[in-house]
JSON list of C-alpha atoms in Angstrom, two decimals:
[
{"chain": "A", "resi": 238, "resn": "MET", "atom": "CA", "xyz": [-16.77, -11.63, -30.65]},
{"chain": "A", "resi": 239, "resn": "SER", "atom": "CA", "xyz": [-19.78, -13.24, -32.58]},
{"chain": "A", "resi": 240, "resn": "ALA", "atom": "CA", "xyz": [-21.26, -9.30, -33.93]},
{"chain": "A", "resi": 241, "resn": "LEU", "atom": "CA", "xyz": [-18.49, -8.76, -35.24]},
{"chain": "A", "resi": 242, "resn": "GLY", "atom": "CA", "xyz": [-18.11, -12.28, -37.39]},
{"chain": "A", "resi": 243, "resn": "GLY", "atom": "CA", "xyz": [-20.48, -10.99, -40.53]},
{"chain": "A", "resi": 244, "resn": "MET", "atom": "CA", "xyz": [-18.60, -8.30, -41.13]},
{"chain": "A", "resi": 245, "resn": "ALA", "atom": "CA", "xyz": [-14.78, -10.12, -40.87]},
{"chain": "A", "resi": 246, "resn": "ALA", "atom": "CA", "xyz": [-16.95, -12.90, -43.43]},
{"chain": "A", "resi": 247, "resn": "ILE", "atom": "CA", "xyz": [-17.83, -10.60, -45.77]},
{"chain": "A", "resi": 248, "resn": "GLU", "atom": "CA", "xyz": [-14.38, -8.94, -45.79]},
{"chain": "A", "resi": 249, "resn": "HIS", "atom": "CA", "xyz": [-12.54, -12.47, -45.89]},
{"chain": "A", "resi": 250, "resn": "LYS", "atom": "CA", "xyz": [-15.03, -13.49, -48.22]},
{"chain": "A", "resi": 251, "resn": "PHE", "atom": "CA", "xyz": [-14.87, -10.95, -50.80]},
{"chain": "A", "resi": 252, "resn": "GLY", "atom": "CA", "xyz": [-12.44, -8.53, -49.71]},
{"chain": "A", "resi": 253, "resn": "ILE", "atom": "CA", "xyz": [-14.69, -5.80, -48.76]},
{"chain": "A", "resi": 254, "resn": "ALA", "atom": "CA", "xyz": [-16.27, -3.88, -45.86]},
{"chain": "A", "resi": 255, "resn": "ASP", "atom": "CA", "xyz": [-19.72, -4.11, -45.84]},
{"chain": "A", "resi": 256, "resn": "ALA", "atom": "CA", "xyz": [-22.14, -1.19, -44.96]},
{"chain": "A", "resi": 257, "resn": "GLY", "atom": "CA", "xyz": [-24.78, -3.53, -43.94]},
{"chain": "A", "resi": 258, "resn": "VAL", "atom": "CA", "xyz": [-23.09, -3.96, -40.93]},
{"chain": "A", "resi": 259, "resn": "ARG", "atom": "CA", "xyz": [-23.31, -1.21, -39.27]},
{"chain": "A", "resi": 260, "resn": "ARG", "atom": "CA", "xyz": [-25.84, -2.89, -36.26]},
{"chain": "A", "resi": 261, "resn": "ASP", "atom": "CA", "xyz": [-23.37, -5.36, -35.37]},
{"chain": "A", "resi": 262, "resn": "LEU", "atom": "CA", "xyz": [-20.44, -3.17, -35.50]},
{"chain": "A", "resi": 263, "resn": "ASP", "atom": "CA", "xyz": [-22.90, -1.31, -33.02]},
{"chain": "A", "resi": 264, "resn": "HIS", "atom": "CA", "xyz": [-23.55, -3.97, -31.01]},
{"chain": "A", "resi": 265, "resn": "ALA", "atom": "CA", "xyz": [-20.10, -5.00, -30.84]},
{"chain": "A", "resi": 266, "resn": "PHE", "atom": "CA", "xyz": [-18.72, -1.01, -29.31]},
{"chain": "A", "resi": 267, "resn": "GLU", "atom": "CA", "xyz": [-21.80, -1.37, -27.00]},
{"chain": "A", "resi": 268, "resn": "MET", "atom": "CA", "xyz": [-20.78, -4.70, -25.45]},
{"chain": "A", "resi": 269, "resn": "THR", "atom": "CA", "xyz": [-16.94, -3.64, -25.74]},
{"chain": "A", "resi": 270, "resn": "ARG", "atom": "CA", "xyz": [-18.09, -0.64, -23.51]},
{"chain": "A", "resi": 271, "resn": "ASP", "atom": "CA", "xyz": [-19.48, -2.03, -21.31]},
{"chain": "A", "resi": 272, "resn": "LEU", "atom": "CA", "xyz": [-16.71, -5.19, -20.57]},
{"chain": "A", "resi": 273, "resn": "VAL", "atom": "CA", "xyz": [-13.88, -1.99, -20.60]},
{"chain": "A", "resi": 274, "resn": "THR", "atom": "CA", "xyz": [-15.72, 0.22, -18.16]},
{"chain": "A", "resi": 275, "resn": "ASP", "atom": "CA", "xyz": [-18.43, -2.31, -16.14]},
{"chain": "A", "resi": 276, "resn": "LEU", "atom": "CA", "xyz": [-16.52, -5.37, -16.36]},
{"chain": "A", "resi": 277, "resn": "CYS", "atom": "CA", "xyz": [-12.62, -3.42, -15.89]},
{"chain": "A", "resi": 278, "resn": "VAL", "atom": "CA", "xyz": [-11.00, -5.68, -18.92]},
{"chain": "A", "resi": 279, "resn": "SER", "atom": "CA", "xyz": [-8.39, -3.10, -20.06]},
{"chain": "A", "resi": 280, "resn": "GLY", "atom": "CA", "xyz": [-7.57, -2.61, -15.77]},
{"chain": "A", "resi": 281, "resn": "PHE", "atom": "CA", "xyz": [-9.08, -0.93, -13.14]},
{"chain": "A", "resi": 282, "resn": "ALA", "atom": "CA", "xyz": [-8.07, 2.74, -14.25]},
{"chain": "A", "resi": 283, "resn": "LEU", "atom": "CA", "xyz": [-11.26, 3.06, -16.80]},
{"chain": "A", "resi": 284, "resn": "HIS", "atom": "CA", "xyz": [-13.72, 1.71, -14.73]},
{"chain": "A", "resi": 285, "resn": "SER", "atom": "CA", "xyz": [-17.32, 4.15, -14.71]},
{"chain": "A", "resi": 286, "resn": "SER", "atom": "CA", "xyz": [-18.07, 5.84, -11.59]},
{"chain": "A", "resi": 287, "resn": "ARG", "atom": "CA", "xyz": [-21.53, 5.99, -10.44]},
{"chain": "A", "resi": 288, "resn": "PHE", "atom": "CA", "xyz": [-21.09, 9.66, -11.19]},
{"chain": "A", "resi": 289, "resn": "GLU", "atom": "CA", "xyz": [-20.57, 11.03, -14.51]},
{"chain": "A", "resi": 290, "resn": "ASP", "atom": "CA", "xyz": [-17.30, 10.73, -15.51]},
{"chain": "A", "resi": 291, "resn": "SER", "atom": "CA", "xyz": [-14.43, 13.50, -16.67]},
{"chain": "A", "resi": 292, "resn": "ASP", "atom": "CA", "xyz": [-14.18, 13.88, -20.30]},
{"chain": "A", "resi": 293, "resn": "ALA", "atom": "CA", "xyz": [-10.68, 12.73, -20.13]},
{"chain": "A", "resi": 294, "resn": "GLN", "atom": "CA", "xyz": [-12.02, 9.51, -18.37]},
{"chain": "A", "resi": 295, "resn": "LYS", "atom": "CA", "xyz": [-14.86, 9.16, -21.60]},
{"chain": "A", "resi": 296, "resn": "HIS", "atom": "CA", "xyz": [-11.87, 9.71, -23.95]},
{"chain": "A", "resi": 297, "resn": "LYS", "atom": "CA", "xyz": [-9.35, 7.08, -22.13]},
{"chain": "A", "resi": 298, "resn": "GLN", "atom": "CA", "xyz": [-12.31, 4.84, -21.58]},
{"chain": "A", "resi": 299, "resn": "GLU", "atom": "CA", "xyz": [-13.50, 5.02, -25.75]},
{"chain": "A", "resi": 300, "resn": "GLN", "atom": "CA", "xyz": [-9.75, 4.26, -27.08]},
{"chain": "A", "resi": 301, "resn": "ALA", "atom": "CA", "xyz": [-9.33, 1.27, -25.03]},
{"chain": "A", "resi": 302, "resn": "VAL", "atom": "CA", "xyz": [-12.67, 0.17, -26.30]},
{"chain": "A", "resi": 303, "resn": "VAL", "atom": "CA", "xyz": [-11.50, 1.07, -30.55]},
{"chain": "A", "resi": 304, "resn": "VAL", "atom": "CA", "xyz": [-8.45, -1.45, -28.96]},
{"chain": "A", "resi": 305, "resn": "GLU", "atom": "CA", "xyz": [-10.41, -3.87, -27.68]},
{"chain": "A", "resi": 306, "resn": "VAL", "atom": "CA", "xyz": [-13.02, -4.03, -30.68]},
{"chain": "A", "resi": 307, "resn": "GLU", "atom": "CA", "xyz": [-9.83, -3.91, -33.36]},
{"chain": "A", "resi": 308, "resn": "ARG", "atom": "CA", "xyz": [-7.84, -7.16, -31.06]},
{"chain": "A", "resi": 309, "resn": "TYR", "atom": "CA", "xyz": [-11.58, -9.14, -31.46]},
{"chain": "A", "resi": 310, "resn": "TYR", "atom": "CA", "xyz": [-11.54, -8.45, -34.77]},
{"chain": "A", "resi": 311, "resn": "ARG", "atom": "CA", "xyz": [-8.46, -9.76, -35.75]},
{"chain": "A", "resi": 312, "resn": "GLN", "atom": "CA", "xyz": [-9.02, -12.76, -33.94]},
{"chain": "A", "resi": 313, "resn": "VAL", "atom": "CA", "xyz": [-12.61, -13.47, -35.68]},
{"chain": "A", "resi": 314, "resn": "LYS", "atom": "CA", "xyz": [-10.60, -13.17, -39.13]},
{"chain": "A", "resi": 315, "resn": "GLY", "atom": "CA", "xyz": [-7.66, -15.71, -38.17]},
{"chain": "A", "resi": 316, "resn": "ILE", "atom": "CA", "xyz": [-10.86, -18.20, -36.62]},
{"chain": "A", "resi": 317, "resn": "LEU", "atom": "CA", "xyz": [-12.13, -17.53, -39.83]},
{"chain": "A", "resi": 318, "resn": "ALA", "atom": "CA", "xyz": [-9.15, -18.20, -41.62]},
{"chain": "A", "resi": 319, "resn": "THR", "atom": "CA", "xyz": [-8.20, -21.21, -39.85]},
{"chain": "A", "resi": 320, "resn": "HIS", "atom": "CA", "xyz": [-11.40, -22.94, -40.19]},
{"chain": "A", "resi": 321, "resn": "LYS", "atom": "CA", "xyz": [-12.14, -21.64, -44.24]},
{"chain": "A", "resi": 322, "resn": "ASP", "atom": "CA", "xyz": [-12.02, -25.17, -45.58]},
{"chain": "A", "resi": 323, "resn": "PHE", "atom": "CA", "xyz": [-14.98, -25.99, -42.97]},
{"chain": "A", "resi": 324, "resn": "LEU", "atom": "CA", "xyz": [-17.06, -22.84, -43.01]},
{"chain": "A", "resi": 325, "resn": "GLU", "atom": "CA", "xyz": [-16.44, -23.06, -46.54]},
{"chain": "A", "resi": 326, "resn": "GLU", "atom": "CA", "xyz": [-18.71, -26.76, -47.19]},
{"chain": "A", "resi": 327, "resn": "VAL", "atom": "CA", "xyz": [-20.75, -26.11, -44.13]},
{"chain": "A", "resi": 328, "resn": "ALA", "atom": "CA", "xyz": [-22.04, -22.95, -46.53]},
{"chain": "A", "resi": 329, "resn": "GLN", "atom": "CA", "xyz": [-22.34, -25.41, -49.82]},
{"chain": "A", "resi": 330, "resn": "GLN", "atom": "CA", "xyz": [-23.98, -27.77, -48.03]},
{"chain": "A", "resi": 331, "resn": "LEU", "atom": "CA", "xyz": [-26.68, -25.74, -46.37]},
{"chain": "A", "resi": 332, "resn": "ALA", "atom": "CA", "xyz": [-27.33, -23.60, -49.51]},
{"chain": "A", "resi": 333, "resn": "LYS", "atom": "CA", "xyz": [-27.84, -27.00, -51.35]},
{"chain": "A", "resi": 334, "resn": "THR", "atom": "CA", "xyz": [-30.60, -28.85, -48.64]},
{"chain": "A", "resi": 335, "resn": "GLY", "atom": "CA", "xyz": [-31.44, -25.49, -46.38]},
{"chain": "A", "resi": 336, "resn": "TYR", "atom": "CA", "xyz": [-30.62, -27.48, -42.84]},
{"chain": "A", "resi": 337, "resn": "LEU", "atom": "CA", "xyz": [-27.90, -28.95, -41.10]},
{"chain": "A", "resi": 338, "resn": "THR", "atom": "CA", "xyz": [-28.22, -31.77, -38.25]},
{"chain": "A", "resi": 339, "resn": "ALA", "atom": "CA", "xyz": [-25.18, -32.36, -36.22]},
{"chain": "A", "resi": 340, "resn": "GLN", "atom": "CA", "xyz": [-24.82, -35.80, -37.93]},
{"chain": "A", "resi": 341, "resn": "ASN", "atom": "CA", "xyz": [-24.42, -33.27, -41.42]},
{"chain": "A", "resi": 342, "resn": "LEU", "atom": "CA", "xyz": [-21.43, -31.42, -39.44]},
{"chain": "A", "resi": 343, "resn": "LYS", "atom": "CA", "xyz": [-20.14, -35.19, -38.00]},
{"chain": "A", "resi": 344, "resn": "LYS", "atom": "CA", "xyz": [-19.73, -35.49, -42.00]},
{"chain": "A", "resi": 345, "resn": "ILE", "atom": "CA", "xyz": [-17.83, -32.17, -42.81]},
{"chain": "A", "resi": 346, "resn": "LYS", "atom": "CA", "xyz": [-15.84, -32.50, -40.62]},
{"chain": "A", "resi": 347, "resn": "GLU", "atom": "CA", "xyz": [-14.30, -36.18, -41.24]},
{"chain": "A", "resi": 348, "resn": "THR", "atom": "CA", "xyz": [-13.68, -35.25, -45.22]},
{"chain": "A", "resi": 349, "resn": "VAL", "atom": "CA", "xyz": [-12.25, -31.60, -44.93]},
{"chain": "A", "resi": 350, "resn": "PRO", "atom": "CA", "xyz": [-8.90, -32.08, -45.13]},
{"chain": "A", "resi": 351, "resn": "SER", "atom": "CA", "xyz": [-6.94, -29.41, -42.80]},
{"chain": "A", "resi": 352, "resn": "LEU", "atom": "CA", "xyz": [-5.45, -29.62, -39.81]},
{"chain": "A", "resi": 353, "resn": "LEU", "atom": "CA", "xyz": [-9.16, -27.79, -38.45]},
{"chain": "A", "resi": 354, "resn": "TYR", "atom": "CA", "xyz": [-9.47, -30.91, -36.14]},
{"chain": "A", "resi": 355, "resn": "ASN", "atom": "CA", "xyz": [-6.18, -31.26, -34.61]},
{"chain": "A", "resi": 356, "resn": "GLN", "atom": "CA", "xyz": [-7.21, -27.92, -32.53]},
{"chain": "A", "resi": 357, "resn": "PRO", "atom": "CA", "xyz": [-10.46, -27.50, -30.72]},
{"chain": "A", "resi": 358, "resn": "MET", "atom": "CA", "xyz": [-12.90, -24.70, -32.44]},
{"chain": "A", "resi": 359, "resn": "GLU", "atom": "CA", "xyz": [-12.78, -21.51, -30.81]},
{"chain": "A", "resi": 360, "resn": "GLY", "atom": "CA", "xyz": [-16.31, -19.65, -30.23]}
]
């Protein structure tokens, strides 16, 4: 999901898709393809064989990859929306100082008014 973070953040903040995230998107698809075909996250039927998979099998695998990437993208956008206040404050402080320490992050957590800290942050 981390490969989709930049794209989701730009869309969330500015309401536009950014063409500059192509490499991130390609990386997200590559990682998800491995999850689908090697680790069977979408079921064993889509596992890639040692031999050449048929065109029909490749098509099914690719459809599953697209479904998973879209699901991950929705999750990332949800995480950004849930933690918006915290992330905005982190960005502002980072722009001001150029760096943040653990103490800075702790202070931001204590000052941002939201339900964010009643739930664990998702990675």
